[in-house]
Amino acid sequence: MKRARWMPRSIESLRGYTLASLARDLSAGVTVGLVAIPLAMAFAVASGVPPQAGIYTAVTAGFIISALGGSRTQIGGPTGAFVVIVASIVAKFGLNGLALIGIMAGCILILMGLTGLGKAIRFIPRPVTIGFTNGIALLIASTQIKDFFGIMAPSIPGDFAGRLLVVAKNAHTAHLSSMAIAGSSLAIILLSQRANKRVPGSILAIIVSTIVIVLFHLDVPTIGSIYGGIPQEIPHLILPKFEGVDLLQLMPAALTVAFLAAVESLLSAVVADSMTGDRHKPDVELVAQGIANIASPFFGGIPATGAIARTATNIRSGAQTPMAGMIHALTLLIVLLVAAPLARFIPLATLAAVLMVVAYNMGEWREIAGILRMSKADIGVWIATFMLTMFADLPTAVGVGIVLAALLYVYRIGETTTVSAVTQAYIENARAHTLHDKVIPGGVTLLRIHGPFLFGTTDKLDRATADIDRLERVVILRLRNMTAIDATGAHAIETLALRLRDAGKTMVLCGAMKQPARLLRRSPILARLGAENVLPNIEAALARARAIAGTMDGSH
């Protein structure tokens, strides 16, 4: 049993693996490999390292994460979340310092996995994750303004405000050809997304812009003019230098990289679970992420983690097992060996356009409206995390956000304690809520939440509803004994409602007490369910369930 707990999903997937599974994994792996090519180069360039470092990372770390990880469909590699952090590390400690920090972060990740900290992801409240995701997205976009507009500036500061100030002062140096290439690349990517073509928009933009550069001999910065091209070779072993290095000085950066890698990879795995109905092994995933981050620097790579967008692409392309992720890494290696000489013509303006789209897509901007409907305290946690991410640093932002959320947690727990007199009116009112004299009709699943439903507890609802097919056509979620809820809890209920809708089922909420009812009214969930499916007590909810079941029976 203990051995099974630590077994990678790739080995578990071998049982019952067929040629049909291989065909689907092959198709998905090649597709996501093509998607990863421009992203890997763009993330590397934005991080201040040569473009091939991004490809080396996707090949080395991507293969290891899929081979040893705890998710069936996770795709690993360089991500946008690391761009600002890696760039600051390179500026302060150089490439050798980055390699050592990556190795140290890998060791920390392995330790986190072995000690069971993979489950701690649930203790990061939603306003905190949304806040730093919003902030990172804007930081990434700000790093690409220079290349997008072809602005000539001697050096770009690492801080957000200083970066915008330098760009604004040098705006008069903007290059028309670079702007035209960036704008047309952006249009190609966006139009391709709308057309839903098989060829990834970023690949199409790179091909078109590179052809234009070569045919018209445009004088714009390219990978070749800035970096001298990409070597046409297999990543080779590079030994970092440990002598003369103060490892304690590197420790804060290593902790930052490890923390971000853990959060990003586990969030990505959770997204994958919601799309596939699978359940990942968080501790196994962290150990795999650690091994991948130790190996990556030895082959010229940078820090890696689970990539949400590429993981989603992998699943939508039909991936069945971690074999798809390994094929994705091999696809990148083949492209590197075959087409590397052509990469020198790729304009940096196109890579900037690719990252602008990445920044927008990863920003989770639609979630802001939901946060703003929550309590003032939740909004305050989000604002604090967002502003500190932008103008301080990620560890400070997340640390302050979690401390504020923890204080809010204590406050909400305190609010759940009540003292009141039991009157005859109270007893009569309770009759509609009691289950003792009620009959649950066929076709109805009744679930209840007992106690505070705050960040750190929402995984219990996920576990109870993991197998959505086993739930009946109507699912009643009884909230009578749910004493408090926050933004994370509201999002968990909303996510379940969407999963049930996609499965052709209906959710009915009933019996919410004062604080949960007030917060749920502000969230989008009531609009999604409809007022007729939000009832004051279990008696009304069961009547509504019978009506829904009768309608369904009549429709058949």
Coordinates of C-alpha atoms in Angstrom, one line a residue:
M1 CA 0.0 0.0 0.0
K2 CA 2.8 2.4 0.9
R3 CA 4.7 1.5 -2.3
A4 CA 1.5 2.3 -4.3
R5 CA 1.3 5.7 -2.7
W6 CA 4.7 6.7 -4.1
M7 CA 4.3 5.0 -7.5
P8 CA 4.5 7.5 -10.4
R9 CA 1.3 7.7 -12.5
S10 CA 3.3 6.7 -15.6
I11 CA 4.0 3.2 -14.2
E12 CA 0.4 2.9 -13.0
S13 CA -0.8 3.7 -16.5
L14 CA 1.1 0.8 -18.0
R15 CA -1.6 -1.5 -16.7
G16 CA -4.1 -1.9 -19.6
Y17 CA -2.2 0.4 -21.9
T18 CA -3.2 -0.3 -25.5
L19 CA -2.2 0.8 -29.0
A20 CA -5.3 3.0 -29.1
S21 CA -4.0 4.8 -25.9
L22 CA -0.6 5.2 -27.5
A23 CA -2.2 6.7 -30.7
R24 CA -4.1 9.3 -28.6
D25 CA -1.0 10.1 -26.4
L26 CA 1.1 10.4 -29.6
S27 CA -1.3 12.9 -31.1
A28 CA -1.6 14.9 -27.9
G29 CA 2.1 14.9 -27.2
V30 CA 3.0 16.2 -30.7
T31 CA 0.4 18.9 -30.5
V32 CA 1.4 20.2 -27.1
G33 CA 5.1 19.9 -28.2
L34 CA 4.4 22.3 -31.1
V35 CA 2.5 24.6 -28.7
A36 CA 5.5 24.6 -26.3
I37 CA 8.2 25.6 -28.8
P38 CA 7.4 29.4 -29.0
L39 CA 6.5 29.5 -25.3
A40 CA 9.7 27.9 -24.2
M41 CA 11.8 30.4 -26.2
A42 CA 9.7 33.4 -25.2
F43 CA 9.9 32.5 -21.5
A44 CA 13.7 32.1 -21.7
V45 CA 14.2 35.4 -23.6
A46 CA 12.0 37.3 -21.1
S47 CA 13.9 35.7 -18.2
G48 CA 17.2 37.1 -19.5
V49 CA 18.7 33.7 -20.6
P50 CA 19.3 32.4 -24.2
P51 CA 16.2 31.0 -26.0
Q52 CA 17.6 27.5 -26.1
A53 CA 17.5 27.4 -22.3
G54 CA 13.8 27.4 -22.5
I55 CA 13.8 24.5 -24.9
Y56 CA 16.3 22.6 -22.9
T57 CA 14.1 23.0 -19.8
A58 CA 11.0 21.8 -21.6
V59 CA 12.9 18.7 -22.9
T60 CA 14.7 17.7 -19.7
A61 CA 12.2 18.8 -17.0
G62 CA 9.2 18.1 -19.1
F63 CA 10.2 14.5 -19.6
I64 CA 11.0 13.9 -15.9
I65 CA 7.9 15.5 -14.6
S66 CA 5.7 13.3 -16.8
A67 CA 7.7 10.2 -16.2
L68 CA 7.9 10.5 -12.4
G69 CA 5.0 12.8 -11.5
G70 CA 1.7 12.2 -9.7
S71 CA -0.6 13.4 -12.5
R72 CA -1.7 11.6 -15.6
T73 CA -1.8 14.6 -17.9
Q74 CA 0.5 17.3 -16.3
I75 CA 2.8 19.0 -18.7
G76 CA 6.0 20.5 -17.2
G77 CA 8.4 23.1 -18.4
P78 CA 9.3 26.8 -18.1
T79 CA 6.3 29.0 -17.3
G80 CA 5.4 32.7 -17.2
A81 CA 5.1 32.6 -13.4
F82 CA 8.9 32.3 -13.2
V83 CA 9.8 35.0 -15.7
V84 CA 10.2 37.9 -13.3
I85 CA 11.8 35.9 -10.6
V86 CA 14.4 34.2 -12.9
A87 CA 15.2 37.6 -14.5
S88 CA 15.9 39.1 -11.1
I89 CA 18.1 36.1 -10.1
V90 CA 20.1 36.3 -13.3
A91 CA 20.6 40.0 -12.9
K92 CA 21.8 39.5 -9.3
F93 CA 23.6 36.2 -9.3
G94 CA 24.3 35.4 -12.9
L95 CA 23.7 32.1 -14.8
N96 CA 25.8 30.0 -12.4
G97 CA 23.8 31.4 -9.4
L98 CA 20.5 30.6 -11.2
A99 CA 21.7 27.0 -11.7
L100 CA 22.6 26.6 -8.0
I101 CA 19.3 28.2 -7.0
G102 CA 17.4 25.7 -9.3
I103 CA 19.2 22.8 -7.7
M104 CA 18.6 24.0 -4.2
A105 CA 14.9 24.6 -5.0
G106 CA 14.7 21.1 -6.4
C107 CA 16.0 19.7 -3.1
I108 CA 13.4 21.8 -1.2
L109 CA 10.6 20.5 -3.4
I110 CA 11.7 16.9 -2.8
L111 CA 11.7 17.5 1.0
M112 CA 8.2 19.1 0.7
G113 CA 6.9 16.0 -1.1
L114 CA 8.5 13.5 1.3
T115 CA 7.1 15.3 4.3
G116 CA 3.6 15.5 2.9
L117 CA 3.4 19.2 2.3
G118 CA 1.8 18.6 -1.1
K119 CA -1.6 18.7 0.6
A120 CA -0.8 22.2 2.0
I121 CA -1.9 23.8 -1.3
R122 CA -5.5 23.9 0.0
F123 CA -4.4 26.3 2.7
I124 CA -3.7 29.1 0.2
P125 CA -7.0 31.0 -0.1
R126 CA -8.4 31.9 -3.4
P127 CA -8.0 35.7 -3.1
V128 CA -4.3 35.2 -2.6
T129 CA -3.9 32.9 -5.7
I130 CA -5.9 35.3 -7.8
G131 CA -4.0 38.3 -6.5
F132 CA -0.6 37.1 -7.3
T133 CA -1.7 35.6 -10.6
N134 CA -3.1 38.9 -11.6
G135 CA 0.1 40.6 -10.5
I136 CA 2.5 38.2 -12.3
A137 CA 0.5 38.5 -15.5
L138 CA 0.9 42.3 -15.5
L139 CA 4.6 42.0 -14.6
I140 CA 5.2 39.7 -17.6
A141 CA 3.3 42.0 -19.9
S142 CA 5.4 45.0 -18.7
T143 CA 8.7 43.1 -19.5
Q144 CA 7.6 42.7 -23.1
I145 CA 6.7 46.4 -23.9
K146 CA 10.3 47.1 -25.0
D147 CA 10.5 44.3 -27.6
F148 CA 6.9 44.7 -28.7
F149 CA 7.4 48.3 -29.7
G150 CA 11.1 48.0 -30.6
I151 CA 12.1 50.6 -28.0
M152 CA 15.8 51.3 -27.7
A153 CA 16.7 51.6 -24.0
P154 CA 20.2 51.1 -22.4
S155 CA 18.9 48.9 -19.6
I156 CA 15.5 48.0 -18.2
P157 CA 15.1 48.0 -14.3
G158 CA 13.8 44.9 -12.6
D159 CA 11.0 46.7 -10.6
F160 CA 7.6 47.3 -12.2
A161 CA 7.5 51.1 -11.7
G162 CA 11.1 51.7 -12.8
R163 CA 10.5 49.5 -15.9
L164 CA 7.5 51.6 -17.0
L165 CA 9.3 54.8 -16.3
V166 CA 12.3 53.9 -18.5
V167 CA 10.0 52.6 -21.3
A168 CA 8.0 55.9 -21.1
K169 CA 11.2 58.0 -21.3
N170 CA 12.4 56.1 -24.3
A171 CA 9.1 55.8 -26.1
H172 CA 10.3 58.1 -28.9
T173 CA 12.7 55.4 -30.0
A174 CA 9.9 53.0 -30.9
H175 CA 10.6 51.1 -34.1
L176 CA 7.9 51.0 -36.8
S177 CA 8.9 47.6 -38.2
S178 CA 9.0 46.0 -34.8
M179 CA 5.5 47.3 -34.0
A180 CA 4.2 46.1 -37.3
I181 CA 5.7 42.6 -36.8
A182 CA 4.4 42.5 -33.2
G183 CA 0.9 43.7 -34.1
S184 CA 0.5 41.3 -37.0
S185 CA 1.8 38.4 -34.8
L186 CA -0.7 39.3 -32.2
A187 CA -3.5 39.4 -34.7
I188 CA -2.5 36.0 -36.1
I189 CA -2.5 34.4 -32.7
L190 CA -5.9 35.9 -31.7
L191 CA -7.6 35.1 -35.0
S192 CA -6.2 31.5 -34.9
Q193 CA -7.6 31.0 -31.4
R194 CA -11.0 32.1 -32.6
A195 CA -10.9 29.9 -35.7
N196 CA -9.8 27.0 -33.6
K197 CA -7.3 25.7 -36.1
R198 CA -5.2 22.7 -35.6
V199 CA -2.0 24.7 -36.1
P200 CA -1.2 26.6 -32.9
G201 CA -1.5 30.4 -33.4
S202 CA 1.9 31.1 -31.9
I203 CA 3.6 28.7 -34.3
L204 CA 1.7 30.2 -37.2
A205 CA 2.8 33.7 -36.1
I206 CA 6.4 32.7 -35.8
I207 CA 6.4 31.1 -39.3
V208 CA 4.7 34.1 -41.0
S209 CA 6.8 36.7 -39.2
T210 CA 10.1 34.8 -39.9
I211 CA 9.2 34.5 -43.6
V212 CA 8.5 38.3 -43.8
I213 CA 11.8 39.1 -42.0
V214 CA 13.8 37.0 -44.5
L215 CA 11.9 38.1 -47.7
F216 CA 11.9 41.8 -47.0
H217 CA 15.2 42.0 -45.0
L218 CA 13.6 43.9 -42.2
D219 CA 16.0 45.4 -39.7
V220 CA 14.5 44.2 -36.4
P221 CA 16.0 42.4 -33.5
T222 CA 16.0 38.6 -33.9
I223 CA 17.2 35.6 -32.0
G224 CA 20.2 35.5 -34.3
S225 CA 21.1 39.2 -33.9
I226 CA 20.8 39.2 -30.1
Y227 CA 21.7 35.7 -29.1
G228 CA 23.5 34.3 -32.2
G229 CA 20.9 31.6 -32.9
I230 CA 20.1 28.3 -31.2
P231 CA 22.7 25.4 -31.2
Q232 CA 21.6 22.4 -33.2
E233 CA 22.6 19.8 -30.6
I234 CA 21.3 17.6 -27.8
P235 CA 21.5 19.4 -24.4
H236 CA 24.8 18.5 -22.9
L237 CA 26.0 18.2 -19.3
I238 CA 27.0 21.4 -17.6
L239 CA 28.4 21.3 -14.1
P240 CA 27.6 24.4 -11.9
K241 CA 30.4 25.9 -9.9
F242 CA 30.0 25.7 -6.1
E243 CA 33.3 27.1 -5.1
G244 CA 33.3 30.7 -3.8
V245 CA 29.5 30.7 -3.6
D246 CA 27.6 31.6 -0.4
L247 CA 24.7 29.2 -0.5
L248 CA 23.0 31.0 2.4
Q249 CA 22.8 34.1 0.3
L250 CA 21.0 32.1 -2.4
M251 CA 18.6 30.4 0.0
P252 CA 15.8 33.1 -0.1
A253 CA 15.7 32.9 -3.9
A254 CA 15.7 29.1 -3.7
L255 CA 12.8 29.1 -1.3
T256 CA 10.9 31.5 -3.6
V257 CA 11.4 29.3 -6.6
A258 CA 10.5 26.1 -4.7
F259 CA 7.3 27.8 -3.3
L260 CA 6.2 29.0 -6.7
A261 CA 7.0 25.7 -8.4
A262 CA 5.0 23.9 -5.8
V263 CA 2.0 26.2 -6.0
E264 CA 1.9 26.4 -9.8
S265 CA 2.4 22.7 -10.3
L266 CA -0.3 21.6 -7.8
L267 CA -2.8 24.2 -9.1
S268 CA -2.1 22.9 -12.6
A269 CA -2.7 19.3 -11.4
V270 CA -6.0 20.4 -9.8
V271 CA -7.1 22.0 -13.0
A272 CA -6.2 18.7 -14.8
D273 CA -8.2 16.7 -12.3
S274 CA -11.3 18.9 -12.9
M275 CA -11.0 18.4 -16.6
T276 CA -10.4 14.6 -16.5
G277 CA -12.1 13.4 -13.3
D278 CA -8.8 12.0 -12.1
R279 CA -7.1 12.6 -8.8
H280 CA -3.4 13.4 -8.8
K281 CA -0.9 12.5 -6.1
P282 CA 0.4 15.8 -4.7
D283 CA 3.4 14.5 -2.8
V284 CA 4.6 12.4 -5.8
E285 CA 4.1 15.4 -8.0
L286 CA 6.3 17.5 -5.7
V287 CA 9.1 14.9 -5.7
A288 CA 9.0 14.8 -9.5
Q289 CA 9.1 18.6 -9.7
G290 CA 12.1 18.5 -7.4
I291 CA 14.0 16.0 -9.4
A292 CA 13.2 17.9 -12.6
N293 CA 14.5 21.2 -11.1
I294 CA 17.7 19.5 -10.0
A295 CA 18.3 18.0 -13.4
S296 CA 17.4 21.0 -15.5
P297 CA 20.4 23.2 -14.6
F298 CA 22.8 20.4 -15.4
F299 CA 21.5 20.6 -19.0
G300 CA 21.4 24.3 -19.4
G301 CA 17.8 24.7 -18.3
I302 CA 16.0 27.1 -15.9
P303 CA 13.4 26.4 -13.2
A304 CA 10.3 24.4 -14.3
T305 CA 6.9 23.7 -13.0
G306 CA 3.5 22.4 -14.2
A307 CA 2.1 24.6 -17.0
I308 CA -1.6 25.1 -16.8
A309 CA -2.2 26.2 -20.4
R310 CA -0.1 23.4 -21.9
T311 CA -1.7 20.8 -19.6
A312 CA -5.2 21.9 -20.7
T313 CA -4.0 21.7 -24.3
N314 CA -2.7 18.2 -23.7
I315 CA -6.0 17.1 -22.2
R316 CA -8.1 18.7 -25.0
S317 CA -5.9 17.0 -27.5
G318 CA -6.8 13.5 -26.2
A319 CA -4.0 12.7 -23.8
Q320 CA -4.6 9.5 -21.8
T321 CA -1.5 9.0 -19.8
P322 CA 1.9 10.6 -18.8
M323 CA 3.2 9.1 -22.1
A324 CA 1.8 12.2 -23.9
G325 CA 4.0 14.5 -21.7
M326 CA 7.1 12.4 -22.5
I327 CA 6.2 12.5 -26.2
H328 CA 5.9 16.3 -25.9
A329 CA 9.4 16.5 -24.6
L330 CA 10.8 14.3 -27.4
T331 CA 8.9 16.4 -30.0
L332 CA 10.7 19.5 -28.7
L333 CA 14.1 17.6 -28.9
I334 CA 13.4 16.5 -32.5
V335 CA 12.5 20.1 -33.6
L336 CA 15.6 21.3 -31.8
L337 CA 17.8 18.9 -33.8
V338 CA 16.1 19.5 -37.1
A339 CA 15.0 23.2 -37.2
A340 CA 17.4 25.0 -34.8
P341 CA 19.3 26.9 -37.6
L342 CA 16.0 28.5 -38.7
A343 CA 15.4 30.0 -35.3
R344 CA 17.9 32.7 -35.7
F345 CA 15.5 34.6 -38.0
I346 CA 12.7 34.6 -35.4
P347 CA 11.9 38.3 -34.4
L348 CA 11.9 39.2 -30.8
A349 CA 8.7 41.3 -31.5
T350 CA 6.8 38.0 -32.3
L351 CA 8.0 36.4 -29.0
A352 CA 6.8 39.5 -27.2
A353 CA 3.4 39.2 -28.8
V354 CA 3.3 35.5 -27.8
L355 CA 4.0 36.5 -24.1
M356 CA 1.5 39.3 -24.2
V357 CA -1.2 36.7 -25.0
V358 CA 0.2 34.3 -22.4
A359 CA 0.0 37.2 -19.8
Y360 CA -3.6 37.9 -20.7
N361 CA -4.6 34.2 -20.6
M362 CA -2.9 33.5 -17.3
G363 CA -4.2 36.6 -15.6
E364 CA -7.6 35.1 -14.6
W365 CA -9.1 38.5 -15.1
R366 CA -12.7 37.2 -15.1
E367 CA -12.2 36.0 -11.6
I368 CA -11.8 39.6 -10.4
A369 CA -15.5 40.3 -10.8
G370 CA -16.3 37.3 -8.5
I371 CA -13.8 38.5 -5.9
L372 CA -15.3 41.9 -5.9
R373 CA -18.7 40.4 -5.0
M374 CA -17.2 38.8 -1.9
S375 CA -16.8 40.4 1.5
K376 CA -14.7 43.5 2.1
A377 CA -12.1 41.4 3.9
D378 CA -11.7 39.0 0.9
I379 CA -11.4 42.0 -1.4
G380 CA -8.7 43.5 0.9
V381 CA -6.7 40.2 0.9
W382 CA -6.8 40.2 -2.9
I383 CA -5.8 43.9 -3.2
A384 CA -2.9 43.5 -0.8
T385 CA -1.6 40.4 -2.6
F386 CA -2.0 42.0 -6.0
M387 CA -0.3 45.3 -5.1
L388 CA 2.6 43.6 -3.2
T389 CA 3.2 41.3 -6.2
M390 CA 3.4 44.3 -8.4
F391 CA 5.5 46.7 -6.3
A392 CA 7.3 44.4 -3.8
D393 CA 8.0 40.7 -4.5
L394 CA 6.1 37.4 -4.7
P395 CA 7.2 36.0 -1.3
T396 CA 6.1 39.2 0.5
A397 CA 2.8 39.3 -1.4
V398 CA 1.9 35.7 -0.7
G399 CA 3.1 35.8 2.9
V400 CA 1.1 38.9 3.7
G401 CA -1.9 37.6 1.9
I402 CA -1.9 34.3 3.8
V403 CA -1.4 36.1 7.2
L404 CA -4.3 38.4 6.4
A405 CA -6.4 35.4 5.3
A406 CA -5.5 33.5 8.4
L407 CA -6.6 36.4 10.6
L408 CA -9.8 36.5 8.6
Y409 CA -10.2 32.8 9.2
V410 CA -10.0 33.2 12.9
Y411 CA -12.5 36.1 12.8
R412 CA -15.0 34.0 10.8
I413 CA -14.6 31.0 13.1
G414 CA -15.4 33.4 16.0
E415 CA -18.5 34.6 14.2
T416 CA -19.9 31.0 14.0
T417 CA -20.4 30.9 17.8
T418 CA -23.9 31.9 18.8
V419 CA -25.9 31.9 21.9
S420 CA -29.7 32.2 21.7
A421 CA -32.9 31.2 23.5
V422 CA -34.9 28.2 22.2
T423 CA -38.4 29.3 21.8
Q424 CA -41.6 27.7 20.4
A425 CA -41.1 29.7 17.2
Y426 CA -37.6 28.4 16.9
I427 CA -38.8 24.8 17.1
E428 CA -41.6 25.4 14.6
N429 CA -39.1 27.0 12.2
A430 CA -36.7 24.1 12.5
R431 CA -39.3 21.5 11.3
A432 CA -38.8 22.5 7.7
H433 CA -35.0 22.0 8.1
T434 CA -35.0 18.6 9.9
L435 CA -34.4 15.4 7.9
H436 CA -36.0 12.9 10.3
D437 CA -39.5 12.9 8.8
K438 CA -38.4 13.5 5.1
V439 CA -38.1 10.9 2.3
I440 CA -35.4 11.4 -0.2
P441 CA -36.9 10.5 -3.6
G442 CA -35.2 8.4 -6.3
G443 CA -32.8 10.2 -8.6
V444 CA -31.7 12.6 -5.9
T445 CA -28.3 12.7 -4.1
L446 CA -28.3 14.7 -0.8
L447 CA -24.9 16.1 0.4
R448 CA -24.4 18.3 3.4
I449 CA -21.6 20.6 4.5
H450 CA -21.1 20.7 8.3
G451 CA -19.0 23.4 9.9
P452 CA -17.0 26.3 8.4
F453 CA -16.4 25.9 4.6
L454 CA -13.3 28.0 4.3
F455 CA -9.9 27.7 2.5
G456 CA -8.2 24.6 3.7
T457 CA -11.4 22.6 3.8
T458 CA -12.8 22.7 0.3
D459 CA -10.9 19.6 -0.8
K460 CA -13.4 17.6 1.2
L461 CA -16.2 18.6 -1.2
D462 CA -13.9 17.7 -4.1
R463 CA -13.3 14.2 -2.7
A464 CA -17.0 13.6 -2.0
T465 CA -17.9 14.4 -5.6
A466 CA -14.8 13.1 -7.4
D467 CA -16.8 10.5 -9.3
I468 CA -19.5 12.7 -10.8
D469 CA -21.1 9.8 -12.6
R470 CA -22.1 8.2 -9.3
L471 CA -24.2 11.2 -8.3
E472 CA -27.9 11.2 -9.2
R473 CA -29.6 13.5 -11.7
V474 CA -30.4 16.0 -8.9
V475 CA -27.8 16.9 -6.3
I476 CA -29.1 18.8 -3.2
L477 CA -26.3 20.5 -1.3
R478 CA -27.6 21.1 2.2
L479 CA -26.0 24.1 3.9
R480 CA -28.0 24.2 7.1
N481 CA -25.0 23.3 9.3
M482 CA -22.4 25.3 7.2
T483 CA -21.6 28.0 9.7
A484 CA -19.3 30.2 7.6
I485 CA -17.9 30.4 4.0
D486 CA -15.3 32.5 2.2
A487 CA -14.3 33.2 -1.4
T488 CA -12.5 29.8 -1.7
G489 CA -15.5 27.9 -0.4
A490 CA -17.9 29.8 -2.7
H491 CA -15.7 29.0 -5.7
A492 CA -15.6 25.3 -4.8
I493 CA -19.4 25.2 -4.8
E494 CA -19.6 27.1 -8.1
T495 CA -17.1 24.7 -9.6
L496 CA -19.2 21.7 -8.5
A497 CA -22.3 23.3 -10.0
L498 CA -20.5 23.7 -13.4
R499 CA -19.3 20.1 -13.3
L500 CA -22.8 18.9 -12.6
R501 CA -24.2 21.0 -15.4
D502 CA -21.6 19.7 -17.8
A503 CA -22.6 16.1 -16.8
G504 CA -26.3 16.9 -17.4
K505 CA -27.2 17.1 -13.7
T506 CA -28.8 19.9 -11.6
M507 CA -27.6 21.3 -8.3
V508 CA -30.0 22.6 -5.7
L509 CA -28.8 24.6 -2.6
C510 CA -30.8 24.9 0.5
G511 CA -30.7 26.1 4.1
A512 CA -27.9 28.6 4.0
M513 CA -27.5 30.5 7.3
K514 CA -27.0 34.3 7.5
Q515 CA -23.3 34.7 6.7
P516 CA -23.1 32.1 4.0
A517 CA -26.3 33.3 2.5
R518 CA -25.1 36.8 2.4
L519 CA -21.8 35.9 0.7
L520 CA -23.4 33.5 -1.8
R521 CA -25.8 36.2 -2.9
R522 CA -22.8 38.2 -4.0
S523 CA -21.1 35.4 -5.9
P524 CA -22.0 34.3 -9.4
I525 CA -23.3 31.0 -8.3
L526 CA -26.9 32.1 -7.7
A527 CA -27.1 33.5 -11.3
R528 CA -25.7 30.2 -12.6
L529 CA -28.1 28.0 -10.6
G530 CA -31.2 30.2 -10.9
A531 CA -33.3 31.5 -8.0
E532 CA -35.6 28.5 -8.3
N533 CA -32.8 26.2 -7.3
V534 CA -31.8 28.1 -4.2
L535 CA -34.2 27.3 -1.4
P536 CA -34.6 28.2 2.3
N537 CA -34.9 24.7 3.7
I538 CA -34.6 21.0 2.9
E539 CA -38.4 20.6 2.6
A540 CA -38.5 23.1 -0.2
A541 CA -35.4 21.6 -1.8
L542 CA -36.9 18.1 -1.9
A543 CA -40.0 19.4 -3.5
R544 CA -37.9 21.2 -6.1
A545 CA -35.9 18.0 -6.7
R546 CA -39.2 16.0 -7.3
A547 CA -40.3 18.6 -9.8
I548 CA -36.9 18.5 -11.7
A549 CA -36.9 14.7 -11.7
G550 CA -40.5 14.7 -13.0
T551 CA -39.6 17.1 -15.8
M552 CA -36.6 14.9 -16.7
D553 CA -38.7 11.8 -16.8
G554 CA -41.3 13.6 -18.9
S555 CA -38.6 14.7 -21.4
H556 CA -37.7 11.1 -22.0

